PDB file of C-alpha atoms in Angstrom:
ATOM      1  CA  MET Y   1       0.164  -0.074   0.109  1.00 51.00           C
ATOM      2  CA  PRO Y   2       2.639   2.535   1.224  1.00 51.00           C
ATOM      3  CA  THR Y   3       4.567   4.127  -2.156  1.00 64.00           C
ATOM      4  CA  SER Y   4       6.914   6.767  -0.755  1.00 78.00           C
ATOM      5  CA  PRO Y   5      10.104   5.496   0.948  1.00 85.00           C
ATOM      6  CA  ALA Y   6       9.236   7.422   4.426  1.00 86.00           C
ATOM      7  CA  CYS Y   7       5.800   5.567   3.903  1.00 84.00           C
ATOM      8  CA  ARG Y   8       7.368   2.619   3.591  1.00 86.00           C
ATOM      9  CA  ARG Y   9       9.775   2.575   6.701  1.00 92.00           C
ATOM     10  CA  LEU Y  10       6.302   4.084   8.847  1.00 92.00           C
ATOM     11  CA  ALA Y  11       4.391   1.058   7.659  1.00 89.00           C
ATOM     12  CA  ARG Y  12       7.163  -1.464   8.615  1.00 94.00           C
ATOM     13  CA  TRP Y  13       7.643   0.178  11.793  1.00 96.00           C
ATOM     14  CA  PHE Y  14       4.264   0.255  12.774  1.00 95.00           C
ATOM     15  CA  GLY Y  15       3.445  -3.507  11.732  1.00 95.00           C
ATOM     16  CA  SER Y  16       6.852  -4.645  14.165  1.00 96.00           C
ATOM     17  CA  ILE Y  17       5.273  -2.826  16.777  1.00 97.00           C
ATOM     18  CA  VAL Y  18       1.921  -4.395  16.292  1.00 97.00           C
ATOM     19  CA  VAL Y  19       3.523  -7.891  15.849  1.00 97.00           C
ATOM     20  CA  LEU Y  20       5.872  -7.189  18.840  1.00 97.00           C
ATOM     21  CA  ALA Y  21       2.955  -6.323  21.155  1.00 97.00           C
ATOM     22  CA  ILE Y  22       0.695  -9.203  20.223  1.00 96.00           C
ATOM     23  CA  LEU Y  23       4.135 -11.627  20.825  1.00 96.00           C
ATOM     24  CA  ALA Y  24       4.073  -9.944  24.460  1.00 95.00           C
ATOM     25  CA  LEU Y  25       0.295 -10.563  24.865  1.00 91.00           C
ATOM     26  CA  LEU Y  26       0.481 -14.335  23.972  1.00 90.00           C
ATOM     27  CA  PHE Y  27       3.677 -15.377  25.697  1.00 90.00           C
ATOM     28  CA  GLY Y  28       3.904 -12.639  28.384  1.00 88.00           C
ATOM     29  CA  PHE Y  29       0.702 -12.139  29.849  1.00 84.00           C
ATOM     30  CA  GLY Y  30      -0.243 -15.419  28.131  1.00 78.00           C
ATOM     31  CA  SER Y  31       2.053 -16.897  30.979  1.00 76.00           C
ATOM     32  CA  THR Y  32       0.441 -16.078  33.649  1.00 77.00           C
ATOM     33  CA  PRO Y  33      -2.070 -18.359  35.139  1.00 75.00           C
ATOM     34  CA  GLY Y  34      -4.809 -15.166  35.621  1.00 71.00           C
ATOM     35  CA  SER Y  35      -5.123 -15.225  31.950  1.00 72.00           C
ATOM     36  CA  ALA Y  36      -7.101 -18.458  31.502  1.00 71.00           C
ATOM     37  CA  ASN Y  37     -10.670 -18.163  31.424  1.00 71.00           C
ATOM     38  CA  LEU Y  38     -10.741 -14.344  30.848  1.00 74.00           C
ATOM     39  CA  ILE Y  39     -13.358 -14.971  28.196  1.00 74.00           C
ATOM     40  CA  SER Y  40     -16.088 -18.004  28.067  1.00 75.00           C
ATOM     41  CA  HIS Y  41     -16.128 -20.412  25.425  1.00 77.00           C
ATOM     42  CA  PRO Y  42     -17.074 -19.866  22.528  1.00 81.00           C
ATOM     43  CA  TRP Y  43     -16.648 -16.607  22.560  1.00 83.00           C
ATOM     44  CA  ASP Y  44     -12.672 -16.634  23.330  1.00 85.00           C
ATOM     45  CA  LYS Y  45     -12.381 -18.209  19.737  1.00 90.00           C
ATOM     46  CA  LEU Y  46     -13.691 -14.912  18.655  1.00 95.00           C
ATOM     47  CA  LEU Y  47     -10.515 -13.379  20.054  1.00 91.00           C
ATOM     48  CA  HIS Y  48      -8.316 -15.892  18.789  1.00 92.00           C
ATOM     49  CA  LEU Y  49      -9.373 -14.875  15.017  1.00 96.00           C
ATOM     50  CA  ALA Y  50      -9.086 -11.264  16.235  1.00 96.00           C
ATOM     51  CA  ILE Y  51      -5.365 -11.465  17.543  1.00 96.00           C
ATOM     52  CA  PHE Y  52      -4.382 -13.398  14.792  1.00 97.00           C
ATOM     53  CA  ALA Y  53      -5.785 -11.498  11.858  1.00 97.00           C
ATOM     54  CA  VAL Y  54      -3.971  -8.346  13.800  1.00 97.00           C
ATOM     55  CA  LEU Y  55      -0.645 -10.455  13.662  1.00 97.00           C
ATOM     56  CA  SER Y  56      -1.161 -11.284   9.985  1.00 97.00           C
ATOM     57  CA  PHE Y  57      -1.814  -7.548   9.093  1.00 96.00           C
ATOM     58  CA  GLY Y  58       1.114  -6.620  11.304  1.00 96.00           C
ATOM     59  CA  LEU Y  59       3.301  -9.055   9.589  1.00 97.00           C
ATOM     60  CA  ARG Y  60       2.625  -7.964   5.941  1.00 95.00           C
ATOM     61  CA  LEU Y  61       3.417  -4.554   7.089  1.00 93.00           C
ATOM     62  CA  ALA Y  62       6.382  -4.994   8.763  1.00 95.00           C
ATOM     63  CA  LEU Y  63       7.608  -7.831   6.134  1.00 95.00           C
ATOM     64  CA  PRO Y  64       5.975  -6.407   2.772  1.00 91.00           C
ATOM     65  CA  ARG Y  65       8.598  -8.393   0.746  1.00 92.00           C
ATOM     66  CA  ILE Y  66       8.469 -12.172   1.720  1.00 95.00           C
ATOM     67  CA  PRO Y  67       6.285 -14.102   0.133  1.00 96.00           C
ATOM     68  CA  LEU Y  68       2.978 -15.273   0.976  1.00 95.00           C
ATOM     69  CA  TRP Y  69       3.604 -18.595   1.956  1.00 96.00           C
ATOM     70  CA  MET Y  70       6.278 -17.991   4.281  1.00 97.00           C
ATOM     71  CA  LEU Y  71       4.292 -15.186   6.083  1.00 97.00           C
ATOM     72  CA  ILE Y  72       1.281 -17.575   6.572  1.00 97.00           C
ATOM     73  CA  GLY Y  73       3.916 -20.018   7.581  1.00 97.00           C
ATOM     74  CA  LEU Y  74       5.407 -17.645  10.385  1.00 97.00           C
ATOM     75  CA  ALA Y  75       1.973 -16.765  11.726  1.00 97.00           C
ATOM     76  CA  LEU Y  76       0.802 -20.249  11.969  1.00 97.00           C
ATOM     77  CA  GLY Y  77       4.035 -20.983  13.725  1.00 97.00           C
ATOM     78  CA  ILE Y  78       3.509 -18.293  16.272  1.00 96.00           C
ATOM     79  CA  ALA Y  79       0.079 -19.914  16.833  1.00 95.00           C
ATOM     80  CA  LEU Y  80       1.547 -23.157  17.251  1.00 95.00           C
ATOM     81  CA  ALA Y  81       4.151 -21.796  19.639  1.00 94.00           C
ATOM     82  CA  ASP Y  82       1.041 -20.406  21.510  1.00 91.00           C
ATOM     83  CA  GLU Y  83      -0.674 -23.805  21.918  1.00 90.00           C
ATOM     84  CA  LEU Y  84       1.857 -25.497  22.607  1.00 91.00           C
ATOM     85  CA  HIS Y  85       3.360 -23.258  25.434  1.00 88.00           C
ATOM     86  CA  GLN Y  86      -0.185 -23.072  27.038  1.00 85.00           C
ATOM     87  CA  PHE Y  87       0.950 -26.512  28.210  1.00 85.00           C
ATOM     88  CA  PHE Y  88       3.431 -25.109  30.707  1.00 85.00           C
ATOM     89  CA  VAL Y  89       1.272 -22.449  32.077  1.00 81.00           C
ATOM     90  CA  PRO Y  90      -1.231 -23.513  34.745  1.00 81.00           C
ATOM     91  CA  GLN Y  91      -4.984 -23.248  34.207  1.00 79.00           C
ATOM     92  CA  ARG Y  92      -4.509 -23.145  30.458  1.00 79.00           C
ATOM     93  CA  GLN Y  93      -4.989 -26.136  27.954  1.00 77.00           C
ATOM     94  CA  PRO Y  94      -4.263 -25.960  24.212  1.00 79.00           C
ATOM     95  CA  GLY Y  95      -6.532 -26.916  21.748  1.00 84.00           C
ATOM     96  CA  TRP Y  96      -7.704 -27.902  18.327  1.00 90.00           C
ATOM     97  CA  ASP Y  97     -10.423 -25.145  18.166  1.00 91.00           C
ATOM     98  CA  ASP Y  98      -7.916 -22.549  19.322  1.00 90.00           C
ATOM     99  CA  GLY Y  99      -5.636 -23.377  16.636  1.00 92.00           C
ATOM    100  CA  LEU Y 100      -8.556 -23.392  14.061  1.00 95.00           C
ATOM    101  CA  ALA Y 101      -9.801 -20.515  15.035  1.00 95.00           C
ATOM    102  CA  ASP Y 102      -6.015 -18.800  14.717  1.00 96.00           C
ATOM    103  CA  ALA Y 103      -5.633 -19.958  11.566  1.00 97.00           C
ATOM    104  CA  ILE Y 104      -8.835 -18.495   9.990  1.00 97.00           C
ATOM    105  CA  GLY Y 105      -7.626 -15.395  11.818  1.00 97.00           C
ATOM    106  CA  VAL Y 106      -4.791 -15.369   9.960  1.00 97.00           C
ATOM    107  CA  LEU Y 107      -6.380 -15.920   6.768  1.00 97.00           C
ATOM    108  CA  CYS Y 108      -8.715 -13.252   7.525  1.00 97.00           C
ATOM    109  CA  GLY Y 109      -5.898 -10.527   8.184  1.00 96.00           C
ATOM    110  CA  LEU Y 110      -4.164 -11.257   4.898  1.00 96.00           C
ATOM    111  CA  TYR Y 111      -7.627 -10.976   2.942  1.00 96.00           C
ATOM    112  CA  VAL Y 112      -8.264  -8.029   4.645  1.00 94.00           C
ATOM    113  CA  TRP Y 113      -4.612  -6.826   3.324  1.00 92.00           C
ATOM    114  CA  HIS Y 114      -5.185  -8.181   0.091  1.00 90.00           C
ATOM    115  CA  HIS Y 115      -8.711  -6.291  -0.191  1.00 91.00           C
ATOM    116  CA  LEU Y 116      -7.065  -3.180   0.927  1.00 88.00           C
ATOM    117  CA  ARG Y 117      -4.145  -3.495  -1.584  1.00 82.00           C
ATOM    118  CA  ARG Y 118      -6.978  -4.011  -4.550  1.00 83.00           C
ATOM    119  CA  THR Y 119      -9.428  -1.161  -3.208  1.00 83.00           C
ATOM    120  CA  TRP Y 120      -6.268   1.235  -3.162  1.00 74.00           C
ATOM    121  CA  PRO Y 121      -3.891   0.414  -5.724  1.00 63.00           C
ATOM    122  CA  GLY Y 122      -1.352   3.187  -6.011  1.00 62.00           C
ATOM    123  CA  GLN Y 123      -2.626   5.319  -3.227  1.00 57.00           C
ATOM    124  CA  SER Y 124      -0.599   6.252  -0.260  1.00 51.00           C
ATOM    125  CA  PRO Y 125      -2.323   6.086   3.594  1.00 56.00           C
ATOM    126  CA  CYS Y 126       0.482   8.308   4.618  1.00 59.00           C
ATOM    127  CA  GLY Y 127      -0.808  11.082   1.996  1.00 48.00           C
ATOM    128  CA  THR Y 128       1.684  11.093  -0.156  1.00 39.00           C
TER     129      THR Y 128
END
């Protein structure tokens, strides 16, 4: 989306901040027993979907030149790591349904990215 070099740098910086914030949320706060059962089932799946949609969008901003399949693999790797890390957190348990919600979120975030690129071709959100 961004066209000017300054705008591309800003987009990469913003995407990096988003990704780091989500990683801190998943592996920092998510490592505490207090993170268990904050949102009741099945609404927690919507949160998984939203978090991974934002993560994949942020990854695309931060890493605009890597191939799509690599970006999907990276996002799904983070999802898998999050589910596996829950084995070691008291009162938390991983689940296939959480992983599926994560994967759907990754695809939704990339769909939104693709849609925005198609909708605003050649336009820069930075106003240049």
